[in-house]
GROMACS .gro file of C-alpha atoms in nm:
model
  230
    1MET     CA    1   6.190   1.873   0.506
    2ALA     CA    2   6.271   1.971   0.154
    3PRO     CA    3   6.356   1.688  -0.060
    4GLU     CA    4   6.682   1.668  -0.170
    5VAL     CA    5   6.785   1.778   0.197
    6SER     CA    6   6.900   1.440   0.356
    7LYS     CA    7   6.774   1.304   0.678
    8SER     CA    8   7.117   1.340   0.796
    9MET     CA    9   7.197   1.690   0.728
   10TYR     CA   10   6.817   1.841   0.838
   11ASP     CA   11   6.908   1.686   1.171
   12LEU     CA   12   7.283   1.883   1.166
   13GLN     CA   13   7.033   2.186   1.102
   14VAL     CA   14   6.816   2.117   1.368
   15HIS     CA   15   7.043   2.024   1.622
   16SER     CA   16   7.325   2.324   1.589
   17THR     CA   17   7.003   2.566   1.604
   18VAL     CA   18   6.930   2.449   1.932
   19PHE     CA   19   7.264   2.413   2.079
   20SER     CA   20   7.381   2.777   1.963
   21ASP     CA   21   7.039   2.841   2.154
   22LEU     CA   22   7.090   2.683   2.419
   23PHE     CA   23   7.461   2.815   2.504
   24ASP     CA   24   7.329   3.155   2.462
   25SER     CA   25   7.055   3.133   2.708
   26ARG     CA   26   7.288   2.920   2.887
   27GLU     CA   27   7.619   3.125   2.859
   28ALA     CA   28   7.567   3.395   3.117
   29LYS     CA   29   7.480   3.118   3.392
   30LEU     CA   30   7.812   2.904   3.315
   31ARG     CA   31   8.040   3.231   3.323
   32LYS     CA   32   7.913   3.306   3.671
   33ILE     CA   33   8.038   2.999   3.759
   34VAL     CA   34   8.358   2.931   3.619
   35GLY     CA   35   8.402   3.277   3.829
   36GLU     CA   36   8.342   3.139   4.111
   37PHE     CA   37   8.626   2.858   4.070
   38GLU     CA   38   8.863   3.131   3.955
   39LYS     CA   39   8.757   3.313   4.326
   40ILE     CA   40   8.825   3.016   4.505
   41SER     CA   41   9.113   2.915   4.292
   42GLU     CA   42   9.358   3.203   4.423
   43GLU     CA   43   9.200   3.176   4.780
   44VAL     CA   44   9.354   2.806   4.730
   45LYS     CA   45   9.693   2.939   4.617
   46ASN     CA   46   9.662   3.173   4.905
   47LEU     CA   47   9.711   2.879   5.074
   48HIS     CA   48  10.089   2.875   5.063
   49GLU     CA   49  10.129   3.119   5.316
   50THR     CA   50   9.912   3.005   5.562
   51GLU     CA   51  10.087   2.693   5.501
   52LYS     CA   52  10.397   2.832   5.597
   53MET     CA   53  10.309   3.040   5.843
   54LEU     CA   54  10.135   2.684   5.997
   55LYS     CA   55  10.502   2.580   5.996
   56THR     CA   56  10.681   2.849   6.138
   57ALA     CA   57  10.410   2.823   6.448
   58GLY     CA   58  10.495   2.465   6.510
   59ALA     CA   59  10.249   2.282   6.301
   60THR     CA   60  10.375   2.121   5.922
   61ALA     CA   61  10.138   2.172   5.658
   62ALA     CA   62   9.998   1.834   5.657
   63GLY     CA   63   9.871   1.970   5.980
   64VAL     CA   64   9.905   1.844   6.406
   65VAL     CA   65   9.638   1.524   6.326
   66GLY     CA   66   9.457   1.591   6.639
   67LEU     CA   67   9.354   1.981   6.618
   68GLY     CA   68   9.288   1.870   6.251
   69VAL     CA   69   9.466   2.139   6.108
   70SER     CA   70   9.581   2.055   5.760
   71ILE     CA   71   9.455   2.190   5.357
   72VAL     CA   72   9.265   1.929   5.365
   73ALA     CA   73   9.044   2.003   5.680
   74LEU     CA   74   9.057   2.363   5.577
   75LEU     CA   75   8.889   2.341   5.240
   76LEU     CA   76   8.614   2.052   5.387
   77GLY     CA   77   8.549   2.309   5.671
   78ARG     CA   78   8.702   2.098   5.993
   79VAL     CA   79   8.916   2.327   6.141
   80SER     CA   80   8.849   2.471   6.481
   81LEU     CA   81   8.955   2.835   6.427
   82ALA     CA   82   9.043   2.871   6.816
   83ALA     CA   83   9.221   2.587   6.789
   84VAL     CA   84   9.457   2.684   6.493
   85ALA     CA   85   9.527   2.992   6.665
   86ALA     CA   86   9.597   2.774   6.977
   87ILE     CA   87   9.846   2.648   6.815
   88GLY     CA   88  10.069   2.951   6.715
   89GLY     CA   89   9.936   3.194   6.891
   90THR     CA   90  10.024   3.582   6.753
   91ALA     CA   91  10.206   3.321   6.383
   92VAL     CA   92   9.853   3.238   6.260
   93ALA     CA   93   9.708   3.610   6.339
   94GLY     CA   94   9.594   3.868   6.067
   95SER     CA   95   9.627   3.749   5.715
   96CYS     CA   96   9.663   3.386   5.803
   97MET     CA   97   9.336   3.334   6.009
   98SER     CA   98   9.173   3.521   5.723
   99ASN     CA   99   9.313   3.313   5.449
  100ILE     CA  100   9.181   3.009   5.738
  101LYS     CA  101   8.815   3.149   5.740
  102THR     CA  102   8.774   3.240   5.339
  103VAL     CA  103   8.884   2.895   5.241
  104SER     CA  104   8.653   2.704   5.485
  105GLY     CA  105   8.451   2.455   5.360
  106ARG     CA  106   8.507   2.512   4.954
  107ALA     CA  107   8.556   2.205   4.874
  108LYS     CA  108   8.168   2.152   4.970
  109LYS     CA  109   8.125   2.487   4.768
  110VAL     CA  110   8.280   2.321   4.492
  111GLN     CA  111   8.103   2.073   4.473
  112GLU     CA  112   7.784   2.210   4.471
  113LEU     CA  113   7.919   2.474   4.182
  114GLY     CA  114   8.050   2.180   3.965
  115GLU     CA  115   7.715   1.973   4.018
  116GLU     CA  116   7.518   2.307   3.849
  117PHE     CA  117   7.709   2.343   3.527
  118MET     CA  118   7.737   1.987   3.450
  119GLU     CA  119   7.341   2.059   3.521
  120ILE     CA  120   7.300   2.350   3.303
  121VAL     CA  121   7.557   2.158   3.042
  122GLU     CA  122   7.374   1.888   3.007
  123PRO     CA  123   7.134   1.989   2.747
  124ILE     CA  124   7.358   2.161   2.513
  125LYS     CA  125   7.575   1.785   2.555
  126LYS     CA  126   7.307   1.621   2.420
  127GLU     CA  127   7.251   1.820   2.124
  128LEU     CA  128   7.660   1.789   2.079
  129GLU     CA  129   7.604   1.392   2.091
  130ASP     CA  130   7.317   1.456   1.769
  131ILE     CA  131   7.566   1.707   1.591
  132LYS     CA  132   7.874   1.492   1.606
  133LYS     CA  133   7.616   1.181   1.488
  134ALA     CA  134   7.473   1.382   1.181
  135CYS     CA  135   7.794   1.461   1.148
  136GLU     CA  136   7.909   1.107   1.126
  137GLU     CA  137   7.550   1.024   0.915
  138LEU     CA  138   7.669   1.267   0.656
  139GLU     CA  139   8.072   1.128   0.576
  140GLN     CA  140   7.912   0.749   0.515
  141GLU     CA  141   7.661   0.936   0.296
  142PRO     CA  142   7.736   0.768  -0.117
  143VAL     CA  143   7.879   1.041  -0.324
  144LYS     CA  144   7.665   1.002  -0.579
  145THR     CA  145   7.356   1.158  -0.452
  146ASP     CA  146   7.526   1.409  -0.197
  147LYS     CA  147   7.507   1.772  -0.341
  148ARG     CA  148   7.684   1.962  -0.140
  149PRO     CA  149   7.989   2.144  -0.243
  150GLU     CA  150   8.345   1.941  -0.185
  151THR     CA  151   8.427   2.244   0.072
  152SER     CA  152   8.100   2.137   0.266
  153LEU     CA  153   8.199   1.847   0.312
  154ALA     CA  154   8.548   1.910   0.441
  155GLN     CA  155   8.312   2.143   0.665
  156VAL     CA  156   8.133   1.830   0.849
  157SER     CA  157   8.455   1.652   0.877
  158THR     CA  158   8.615   1.983   1.095
  159LEU     CA  159   8.239   1.978   1.241
  160LYS     CA  160   8.279   1.648   1.419
  161GLU     CA  161   8.666   1.693   1.476
  162ARG     CA  162   8.571   1.983   1.712
  163SER     CA  163   8.250   1.854   1.803
  164SER     CA  164   8.453   1.517   1.964
  165GLY     CA  165   8.700   1.799   2.149
  166VAL     CA  166   8.394   1.956   2.315
  167LEU     CA  167   8.292   1.633   2.422
  168GLY     CA  168   8.551   1.525   2.578
  169ALA     CA  169   8.619   1.890   2.764
  170PHE     CA  170   8.280   1.794   2.876
  171LYS     CA  171   8.445   1.466   3.059
  172GLN     CA  172   8.707   1.618   3.147
  173ARG     CA  173   8.523   1.814   3.390
  174ARG     CA  174   8.347   1.530   3.491
  175MET     CA  175   8.604   1.321   3.600
  176GLY     CA  176   8.695   1.606   3.783
  177ILE     CA  177   8.428   1.617   3.987
  178ASN     CA  178   8.429   1.232   3.997
  179GLU     CA  179   8.790   1.278   4.193
  180LEU     CA  180   8.710   1.571   4.456
  181LYS     CA  181   8.442   1.380   4.501
  182VAL     CA  182   8.651   1.102   4.621
  183LEU     CA  183   8.913   1.314   4.804
  184VAL     CA  184   8.623   1.417   5.011
  185GLU     CA  185   8.524   1.096   5.094
  186LYS     CA  186   8.881   0.932   5.152
  187ALA     CA  187   8.927   1.220   5.384
  188GLY     CA  188   8.628   1.163   5.577
  189GLU     CA  189   8.789   0.806   5.643
  190VAL     CA  190   9.110   0.843   5.755
  191SER     CA  191   9.378   1.128   5.871
  192PRO     CA  192   9.484   1.353   5.520
  193SER     CA  193   9.869   1.319   5.423
  194PRO     CA  194  10.035   1.562   5.280
  195GLU     CA  195  10.018   1.418   4.919
  196ASP     CA  196   9.629   1.425   4.988
  197ASP     CA  197   9.696   1.844   5.061
  198VAL     CA  198   9.816   1.883   4.778
  199LYS     CA  199   9.554   1.673   4.546
  200PHE     CA  200   9.280   1.890   4.720
  201LYS     CA  201   9.424   2.219   4.639
  202GLU     CA  202   9.482   2.074   4.248
  203SER     CA  203   9.166   1.933   4.168
  204ILE     CA  204   9.023   2.274   4.313
  205GLN     CA  205   9.232   2.491   4.121
  206GLN     CA  206   9.174   2.263   3.805
  207THR     CA  207   8.820   2.333   3.783
  208ALA     CA  208   8.842   2.695   3.672
  209VAL     CA  209   9.060   2.542   3.422
  210GLN     CA  210   8.852   2.250   3.338
  211SER     CA  211   8.534   2.443   3.302
  212GLN     CA  212   8.659   2.790   3.109
  213LYS     CA  213   8.724   2.475   2.844
  214VAL     CA  214   8.416   2.361   2.800
  215ILE     CA  215   8.223   2.709   2.731
  216ASP     CA  216   8.523   2.835   2.540
  217GLY     CA  217   8.503   2.464   2.311
  218CYS     CA  218   8.107   2.549   2.313
  219LEU     CA  219   8.148   2.974   2.143
  220SER     CA  220   8.404   2.807   1.924
  221LEU     CA  221   8.176   2.594   1.758
  222LYS     CA  222   7.893   2.739   1.790
  223GLU     CA  223   8.134   3.000   1.551
  224GLU     CA  224   8.197   2.725   1.362
  225LEU     CA  225   7.794   2.600   1.264
  226SER     CA  226   7.700   2.973   1.221
  227THR     CA  227   7.971   2.922   0.900
  228LEU     CA  228   7.836   2.617   0.814
  229VAL     CA  229   7.677   2.597   0.466
  230LEU     CA  230   7.502   2.285   0.367
   0.00000   0.00000   0.00000
């Protein structure tokens, strides 16, 4: 480290490089998982057709509890496909039954992918926290000892704010995973309500959105770091 470079400046340089390298090496895996989320989200959106057909067949969207026909039950893979067919006969045949088979057990799959996503991004998140800390320390350094141009100081402040924003996206992603976990646990204890059906669908559909925000935030930050002049 050169004598004129402060420890905070050096830390920012090091963590910026590590952050960018980690993101580059893991971006493809993260995007693949987001692709899976988007696919499942689209499948869940298509459940409105299944709900309508079940209603037409005499079963409400919340389902016939004794047979476990509910959106939550579908997403948890707890539905007897034979039982569903028995409820409505030809009314739930064809595309409706295909939809049911497609989404069966999707909640567990989303949970697994969500945990995998967070495991992959954890080292990136750690470097991001260190970048934010270095920026905060640089902002506190006495002006009289700071040899950086004013534009660089402004860039450090911007970088700190962007780091905070991306860390917020990480937090939202973790909260989303935890929320789905709570919903799954609750569904195992009590009969799902229509409100639970809505919450399950919304929670699963948000996984793709939240995860994409993490990737977009990291990519934007990486580009910002590449222009940083210290």
